[in-house]
């Protein structure tokens, strides 16, 4: 997956999450308001029942789920409608008989909830008991309904969020697609005239003989311009949809590393830099596009040579584990500030003291190439202690590798 595809996917996920969170919040708010309204209405009903029972109720005629208990002097009378086990609350009756103050209690007992009001009546005390089992049952049913609605609502929110996320990000995806096509088309159109200018500059430099300094600078400039165009074209190809990308093939990472070191051997010798290669004796096959991975190895090695002074050393190694292969390029150059690591692979980033160093897309493109191959790239460095770049790629399983004839790449 390319960097741009990953960015679009993250945008869709964020929009989906925001829509889902909004819908879920509205559902939760509606549920909370409904439950609070039910609870308030039930409390008002219970209070009315208790108040009426305490003032007007009789021991023989209370409605269902109500009990009236009278205390007059030393006797307690509940008539022919005996209260539930545990009632009356004798301690509360004694306290009201003593101070003549109204008391309200809530008692959880016998698998239900009772609301109790005890107050003076005449010279005695009355205690009204209300069984709220039906009100509690209504609350449980409402909560169960809310839970079911929440599950359905979350599913609906997820689907709605995905749909809205796709629609919201669609214009951005279309714009990025057009940008990629423009970059690819422009790069194709520019490659030929730049190559012609570069070739003409080389011819003029050979004809100029000794006085060719300006021609050499022109050749260097056109060469860099050609590299930038090639990098833009590669970036556009890597950002294309999977259907537009070339199919992957078994690529021998060991051979790529060996050939890259061989190609840079003369340049390293001219700069006075020691170049060392350490690879397994057997091919290390990774799935991918050979030309793109060749660019990864070459760019890492060129980057190391550009930052390693005379007398320095560069080590190129290929290491394997159970399911992956590591390409490690280590140099003894100036290194860089660890604070630059998080921006090192950003396009056009220049670290502190970059001066005339080429802007380039090189390291940014390396990350795109590596991630498009399902791998990772990391770096470690300290100022004055060199730098190490590690590319980790998935390998082809041994049974598949045995059946595949690796290309000579």
PDB file of N, CA and C in Angstrom, residues 251-317:
ATOM      1  N   UNK A 251      12.647 -11.764  -6.375  1.00  0.00           N
ATOM      2  CA  UNK A 251      13.827 -10.929  -6.573  1.00  0.00           C
ATOM      3  C   UNK A 251      14.913 -11.404  -5.619  1.00  0.00           C
ATOM      4  N   UNK A 252      16.091 -11.647  -6.157  1.00  0.00           N
ATOM      5  CA  UNK A 252      17.219 -12.125  -5.367  1.00  0.00           C
ATOM      6  C   UNK A 252      17.900 -10.932  -4.702  1.00  0.00           C
ATOM      7  N   UNK A 253      17.601 -10.716  -3.423  1.00  0.00           N
ATOM      8  CA  UNK A 253      18.154  -9.572  -2.705  1.00  0.00           C
ATOM      9  C   UNK A 253      19.674  -9.681  -2.566  1.00  0.00           C
ATOM     10  N   UNK A 254      20.187 -10.885  -2.437  1.00  0.00           N
ATOM     11  CA  UNK A 254      21.637 -11.088  -2.344  1.00  0.00           C
ATOM     12  C   UNK A 254      22.329 -10.596  -3.603  1.00  0.00           C
ATOM     13  N   UNK A 255      21.775 -10.963  -4.764  1.00  0.00           N
ATOM     14  CA  UNK A 255      22.376 -10.559  -6.035  1.00  0.00           C
ATOM     15  C   UNK A 255      22.272  -9.051  -6.244  1.00  0.00           C
ATOM     16  N   UNK A 256      21.145  -8.461  -5.835  1.00  0.00           N
ATOM     17  CA  UNK A 256      21.004  -7.011  -5.963  1.00  0.00           C
ATOM     18  C   UNK A 256      22.067  -6.286  -5.156  1.00  0.00           C
ATOM     19  N   UNK A 257      22.279  -6.726  -3.915  1.00  0.00           N
ATOM     20  CA  UNK A 257      23.286  -6.088  -3.072  1.00  0.00           C
ATOM     21  C   UNK A 257      24.682  -6.253  -3.656  1.00  0.00           C
ATOM     22  N   UNK A 258      24.992  -7.449  -4.146  1.00  0.00           N
ATOM     23  CA  UNK A 258      26.327  -7.699  -4.718  1.00  0.00           C
ATOM     24  C   UNK A 258      26.569  -6.827  -5.941  1.00  0.00           C
ATOM     25  N   UNK A 259      25.567  -6.713  -6.810  1.00  0.00           N
ATOM     26  CA  UNK A 259      25.740  -5.902  -8.018  1.00  0.00           C
ATOM     27  C   UNK A 259      25.836  -4.415  -7.693  1.00  0.00           C
ATOM     28  N   UNK A 260      25.082  -3.962  -6.693  1.00  0.00           N
ATOM     29  CA  UNK A 260      25.164  -2.548  -6.301  1.00  0.00           C
ATOM     30  C   UNK A 260      26.558  -2.220  -5.773  1.00  0.00           C
ATOM     31  N   UNK A 261      27.120  -3.110  -4.959  1.00  0.00           N
ATOM     32  CA  UNK A 261      28.478  -2.891  -4.440  1.00  0.00           C
ATOM     33  C   UNK A 261      29.490  -2.919  -5.571  1.00  0.00           C
ATOM     34  N   UNK A 262      29.301  -3.820  -6.520  1.00  0.00           N
ATOM     35  CA  UNK A 262      30.226  -3.912  -7.649  1.00  0.00           C
ATOM     36  C   UNK A 262      30.183  -2.632  -8.498  1.00  0.00           C
ATOM     37  N   UNK A 263      28.974  -2.089  -8.671  1.00  0.00           N
ATOM     38  CA  UNK A 263      28.827  -0.870  -9.488  1.00  0.00           C
ATOM     39  C   UNK A 263      29.470   0.345  -8.814  1.00  0.00           C
ATOM     40  N   UNK A 264      29.467   0.372  -7.499  1.00  0.00           N
ATOM     41  CA  UNK A 264      30.002   1.521  -6.783  1.00  0.00           C
ATOM     42  C   UNK A 264      31.442   1.319  -6.330  1.00  0.00           C
ATOM     43  N   UNK A 265      32.049   0.191  -6.682  1.00  0.00           N
ATOM     44  CA  UNK A 265      33.394  -0.106  -6.194  1.00  0.00           C
ATOM     45  C   UNK A 265      34.413   0.923  -6.678  1.00  0.00           C
ATOM     46  N   UNK A 266      34.363   1.276  -7.974  1.00  0.00           N
ATOM     47  CA  UNK A 266      35.326   2.248  -8.504  1.00  0.00           C
ATOM     48  C   UNK A 266      35.132   3.619  -7.861  1.00  0.00           C
ATOM     49  N   UNK A 267      33.901   4.033  -7.724  1.00  0.00           N
ATOM     50  CA  UNK A 267      33.621   5.326  -7.105  1.00  0.00           C
ATOM     51  C   UNK A 267      34.103   5.357  -5.663  1.00  0.00           C
ATOM     52  N   UNK A 268      33.890   4.266  -4.931  1.00  0.00           N
ATOM     53  CA  UNK A 268      34.354   4.204  -3.545  1.00  0.00           C
ATOM     54  C   UNK A 268      35.874   4.272  -3.478  1.00  0.00           C
ATOM     55  N   UNK A 269      36.555   3.584  -4.427  1.00  0.00           N
ATOM     56  CA  UNK A 269      38.022   3.604  -4.439  1.00  0.00           C
ATOM     57  C   UNK A 269      38.534   5.019  -4.713  1.00  0.00           C
ATOM     58  N   UNK A 270      37.895   5.734  -5.638  1.00  0.00           N
ATOM     59  CA  UNK A 270      38.312   7.109  -5.944  1.00  0.00           C
ATOM     60  C   UNK A 270      38.156   8.021  -4.729  1.00  0.00           C
ATOM     61  N   UNK A 271      37.116   7.781  -3.936  1.00  0.00           N
ATOM     62  CA  UNK A 271      36.880   8.604  -2.753  1.00  0.00           C
ATOM     63  C   UNK A 271      37.677   8.136  -1.545  1.00  0.00           C
ATOM     64  N   UNK A 272      38.395   7.034  -1.674  1.00  0.00           N
ATOM     65  CA  UNK A 272      39.165   6.516  -0.554  1.00  0.00           C
ATOM     66  C   UNK A 272      38.306   5.891   0.522  1.00  0.00           C
ATOM     67  N   UNK A 273      37.185   5.284   0.132  1.00  0.00           N
ATOM     68  CA  UNK A 273      36.257   4.668   1.080  1.00  0.00           C
ATOM     69  C   UNK A 273      36.289   3.154   0.898  1.00  0.00           C
ATOM     70  N   UNK A 274      36.420   2.437   1.997  1.00  0.00           N
ATOM     71  CA  UNK A 274      36.404   0.978   1.947  1.00  0.00           C
ATOM     72  C   UNK A 274      34.956   0.484   1.859  1.00  0.00           C
ATOM     73  N   UNK A 275      34.728  -0.439   0.949  1.00  0.00           N
ATOM     74  CA  UNK A 275      33.389  -0.972   0.709  1.00  0.00           C
ATOM     75  C   UNK A 275      33.397  -2.464   0.990  1.00  0.00           C
ATOM     76  N   UNK A 276      32.566  -2.906   1.923  1.00  0.00           N
ATOM     77  CA  UNK A 276      32.552  -4.321   2.317  1.00  0.00           C
ATOM     78  C   UNK A 276      31.148  -4.893   2.133  1.00  0.00           C
ATOM     79  N   UNK A 277      31.090  -6.140   1.669  1.00  0.00           N
ATOM     80  CA  UNK A 277      29.823  -6.825   1.428  1.00  0.00           C
ATOM     81  C   UNK A 277      29.755  -8.099   2.248  1.00  0.00           C
ATOM     82  N   UNK A 278      28.620  -8.318   2.876  1.00  0.00           N
ATOM     83  CA  UNK A 278      28.403  -9.540   3.651  1.00  0.00           C
ATOM     84  C   UNK A 278      27.012 -10.075   3.318  1.00  0.00           C
ATOM     85  N   UNK A 279      26.971 -11.190   2.575  1.00  0.00           N
ATOM     86  CA  UNK A 279      25.693 -11.765   2.151  1.00  0.00           C
ATOM     87  C   UNK A 279      25.739 -13.279   2.345  1.00  0.00           C
ATOM     88  N   UNK A 280      24.572 -13.920   2.460  1.00  0.00           N
ATOM     89  CA  UNK A 280      24.544 -15.391   2.565  1.00  0.00           C
ATOM     90  C   UNK A 280      25.044 -16.045   1.267  1.00  0.00           C
ATOM     91  N   UNK A 281      25.392 -17.299   1.395  1.00  0.00           N
ATOM     92  CA  UNK A 281      25.863 -18.044   0.215  1.00  0.00           C
ATOM     93  C   UNK A 281      24.719 -18.493  -0.681  1.00  0.00           C
ATOM     94  N   UNK A 282      23.512 -18.408  -0.190  1.00  0.00           N
ATOM     95  CA  UNK A 282      22.348 -18.836  -0.964  1.00  0.00           C
ATOM     96  C   UNK A 282      21.486 -17.629  -1.313  1.00  0.00           C
ATOM     97  N   UNK A 283      20.705 -17.722  -2.376  1.00  0.00           N
ATOM     98  CA  UNK A 283      19.830 -16.598  -2.746  1.00  0.00           C
ATOM     99  C   UNK A 283      18.820 -16.294  -1.647  1.00  0.00           C
ATOM    100  N   UNK A 284      18.538 -15.017  -1.473  1.00  0.00           N
ATOM    101  CA  UNK A 284      17.494 -14.551  -0.556  1.00  0.00           C
ATOM    102  C   UNK A 284      16.410 -13.920  -1.424  1.00  0.00           C
ATOM    103  N   UNK A 285      15.287 -14.630  -1.548  1.00  0.00           N
ATOM    104  CA  UNK A 285      14.243 -14.188  -2.465  1.00  0.00           C
ATOM    105  C   UNK A 285      13.157 -13.415  -1.722  1.00  0.00           C
ATOM    106  N   UNK A 286      12.838 -12.253  -2.277  1.00  0.00           N
ATOM    107  CA  UNK A 286      11.745 -11.435  -1.756  1.00  0.00           C
ATOM    108  C   UNK A 286      10.802 -11.130  -2.911  1.00  0.00           C
ATOM    109  N   UNK A 287       9.497 -11.014  -2.645  1.00  0.00           N
ATOM    110  CA  UNK A 287       8.569 -10.683  -3.719  1.00  0.00           C
ATOM    111  C   UNK A 287       8.592  -9.186  -4.001  1.00  0.00           C
ATOM    112  N   UNK A 288       8.580  -8.829  -5.278  1.00  0.00           N
ATOM    113  CA  UNK A 288       8.564  -7.403  -5.594  1.00  0.00           C
ATOM    114  C   UNK A 288       8.923  -7.124  -7.030  1.00  0.00           C
ATOM    115  N   UNK A 289       9.246  -5.868  -7.290  1.00  0.00           N
ATOM    116  CA  UNK A 289       9.646  -5.395  -8.613  1.00  0.00           C
ATOM    117  C   UNK A 289      11.144  -5.174  -8.577  1.00  0.00           C
ATOM    118  N   UNK A 290      11.868  -5.881  -9.435  1.00  0.00           N
ATOM    119  CA  UNK A 290      13.325  -5.869  -9.376  1.00  0.00           C
ATOM    120  C   UNK A 290      13.893  -4.464  -9.563  1.00  0.00           C
ATOM    121  N   UNK A 291      13.373  -3.710 -10.518  1.00  0.00           N
ATOM    122  CA  UNK A 291      13.921  -2.383 -10.788  1.00  0.00           C
ATOM    123  C   UNK A 291      13.721  -1.456  -9.591  1.00  0.00           C
ATOM    124  N   UNK A 292      12.571  -1.563  -8.929  1.00  0.00           N
ATOM    125  CA  UNK A 292      12.308  -0.708  -7.777  1.00  0.00           C
ATOM    126  C   UNK A 292      13.220  -1.071  -6.609  1.00  0.00           C
ATOM    127  N   UNK A 293      13.386  -2.364  -6.343  1.00  0.00           N
ATOM    128  CA  UNK A 293      14.263  -2.781  -5.253  1.00  0.00           C
ATOM    129  C   UNK A 293      15.727  -2.486  -5.576  1.00  0.00           C
ATOM    130  N   UNK A 294      16.090  -2.577  -6.857  1.00  0.00           N
ATOM    131  CA  UNK A 294      17.447  -2.204  -7.251  1.00  0.00           C
ATOM    132  C   UNK A 294      17.697  -0.736  -6.922  1.00  0.00           C
ATOM    133  N   UNK A 295      16.658   0.083  -7.115  1.00  0.00           N
ATOM    134  CA  UNK A 295      16.777   1.503  -6.796  1.00  0.00           C
ATOM    135  C   UNK A 295      16.975   1.707  -5.291  1.00  0.00           C
ATOM    136  N   UNK A 296      16.341   0.882  -4.482  1.00  0.00           N
ATOM    137  CA  UNK A 296      16.496   0.988  -3.033  1.00  0.00           C
ATOM    138  C   UNK A 296      17.941   0.738  -2.629  1.00  0.00           C
ATOM    139  N   UNK A 297      18.497  -0.371  -3.110  1.00  0.00           N
ATOM    140  CA  UNK A 297      19.875  -0.714  -2.749  1.00  0.00           C
ATOM    141  C   UNK A 297      20.834   0.354  -3.263  1.00  0.00           C
ATOM    142  N   UNK A 298      20.657   0.765  -4.530  1.00  0.00           N
ATOM    143  CA  UNK A 298      21.551   1.757  -5.114  1.00  0.00           C
ATOM    144  C   UNK A 298      21.473   3.095  -4.407  1.00  0.00           C
ATOM    145  N   UNK A 299      20.270   3.516  -4.047  1.00  0.00           N
ATOM    146  CA  UNK A 299      20.114   4.814  -3.383  1.00  0.00           C
ATOM    147  C   UNK A 299      20.726   4.802  -1.990  1.00  0.00           C
ATOM    148  N   UNK A 300      20.532   3.715  -1.232  1.00  0.00           N
ATOM    149  CA  UNK A 300      21.142   3.630   0.094  1.00  0.00           C
ATOM    150  C   UNK A 300      22.662   3.660   0.009  1.00  0.00           C
ATOM    151  N   UNK A 301      23.204   2.947  -0.966  1.00  0.00           N
ATOM    152  CA  UNK A 301      24.657   2.920  -1.121  1.00  0.00           C
ATOM    153  C   UNK A 301      25.178   4.282  -1.586  1.00  0.00           C
ATOM    154  N   UNK A 302      24.475   4.920  -2.531  1.00  0.00           N
ATOM    155  CA  UNK A 302      24.885   6.244  -2.989  1.00  0.00           C
ATOM    156  C   UNK A 302      24.801   7.264  -1.859  1.00  0.00           C
ATOM    157  N   UNK A 303      23.782   7.163  -1.034  1.00  0.00           N
ATOM    158  CA  UNK A 303      23.636   8.071   0.102  1.00  0.00           C
ATOM    159  C   UNK A 303      24.787   7.894   1.090  1.00  0.00           C
ATOM    160  N   UNK A 304      25.180   6.627   1.319  1.00  0.00           N
ATOM    161  CA  UNK A 304      26.302   6.364   2.229  1.00  0.00           C
ATOM    162  C   UNK A 304      27.608   6.929   1.667  1.00  0.00           C
ATOM    163  N   UNK A 305      27.832   6.757   0.363  1.00  0.00           N
ATOM    164  CA  UNK A 305      29.050   7.288  -0.254  1.00  0.00           C
ATOM    165  C   UNK A 305      29.086   8.810  -0.206  1.00  0.00           C
ATOM    166  N   UNK A 306      27.916   9.425  -0.346  1.00  0.00           N
ATOM    167  CA  UNK A 306      27.872  10.888  -0.341  1.00  0.00           C
ATOM    168  C   UNK A 306      28.193  11.484   1.022  1.00  0.00           C
ATOM    169  N   UNK A 307      28.057  10.692   2.089  1.00  0.00           N
ATOM    170  CA  UNK A 307      28.255  11.230   3.425  1.00  0.00           C
ATOM    171  C   UNK A 307      29.401  10.562   4.175  1.00  0.00           C
ATOM    172  N   UNK A 308      30.221   9.769   3.470  1.00  0.00           N
ATOM    173  CA  UNK A 308      31.371   9.122   4.109  1.00  0.00           C
ATOM    174  C   UNK A 308      32.656   9.746   3.586  1.00  0.00           C
ATOM    175  N   UNK A 309      33.473  10.328   4.448  1.00  0.00           N
ATOM    176  CA  UNK A 309      34.713  10.972   3.990  1.00  0.00           C
ATOM    177  C   UNK A 309      35.788   9.947   3.630  1.00  0.00           C
ATOM    178  N   UNK A 310      36.854  10.432   3.022  1.00  0.00           N
ATOM    179  CA  UNK A 310      37.983   9.563   2.662  1.00  0.00           C
ATOM    180  C   UNK A 310      38.514   8.876   3.917  1.00  0.00           C
ATOM    181  N   UNK A 311      38.853   7.593   3.764  1.00  0.00           N
ATOM    182  CA  UNK A 311      39.328   6.812   4.890  1.00  0.00           C
ATOM    183  C   UNK A 311      38.215   6.134   5.659  1.00  0.00           C
ATOM    184  N   UNK A 312      36.971   6.395   5.263  1.00  0.00           N
ATOM    185  CA  UNK A 312      35.833   5.802   5.946  1.00  0.00           C
ATOM    186  C   UNK A 312      35.517   4.405   5.439  1.00  0.00           C
ATOM    187  N   UNK A 313      34.452   3.850   5.937  1.00  0.00           N
ATOM    188  CA  UNK A 313      34.088   2.475   5.614  1.00  0.00           C
ATOM    189  C   UNK A 313      32.572   2.371   5.485  1.00  0.00           C
ATOM    190  N   UNK A 314      32.139   1.565   4.512  1.00  0.00           N
ATOM    191  CA  UNK A 314      30.719   1.287   4.307  1.00  0.00           C
ATOM    192  C   UNK A 314      30.535  -0.223   4.284  1.00  0.00           C
ATOM    193  N   UNK A 315      29.599  -0.706   5.093  1.00  0.00           N
ATOM    194  CA  UNK A 315      29.290  -2.129   5.138  1.00  0.00           C
ATOM    195  C   UNK A 315      27.880  -2.360   4.604  1.00  0.00           C
ATOM    196  N   UNK A 316      27.757  -3.278   3.669  1.00  0.00           N
ATOM    197  CA  UNK A 316      26.468  -3.672   3.094  1.00  0.00           C
ATOM    198  C   UNK A 316      26.254  -5.140   3.453  1.00  0.00           C
ATOM    199  N   UNK A 317      25.156  -5.432   4.107  1.00  0.00           N
ATOM    200  CA  UNK A 317      24.906  -6.802   4.557  1.00  0.00           C
ATOM    201  C   UNK A 317      23.461  -7.188   4.271  1.00  0.00           C
TER     202      UNK A 317
END
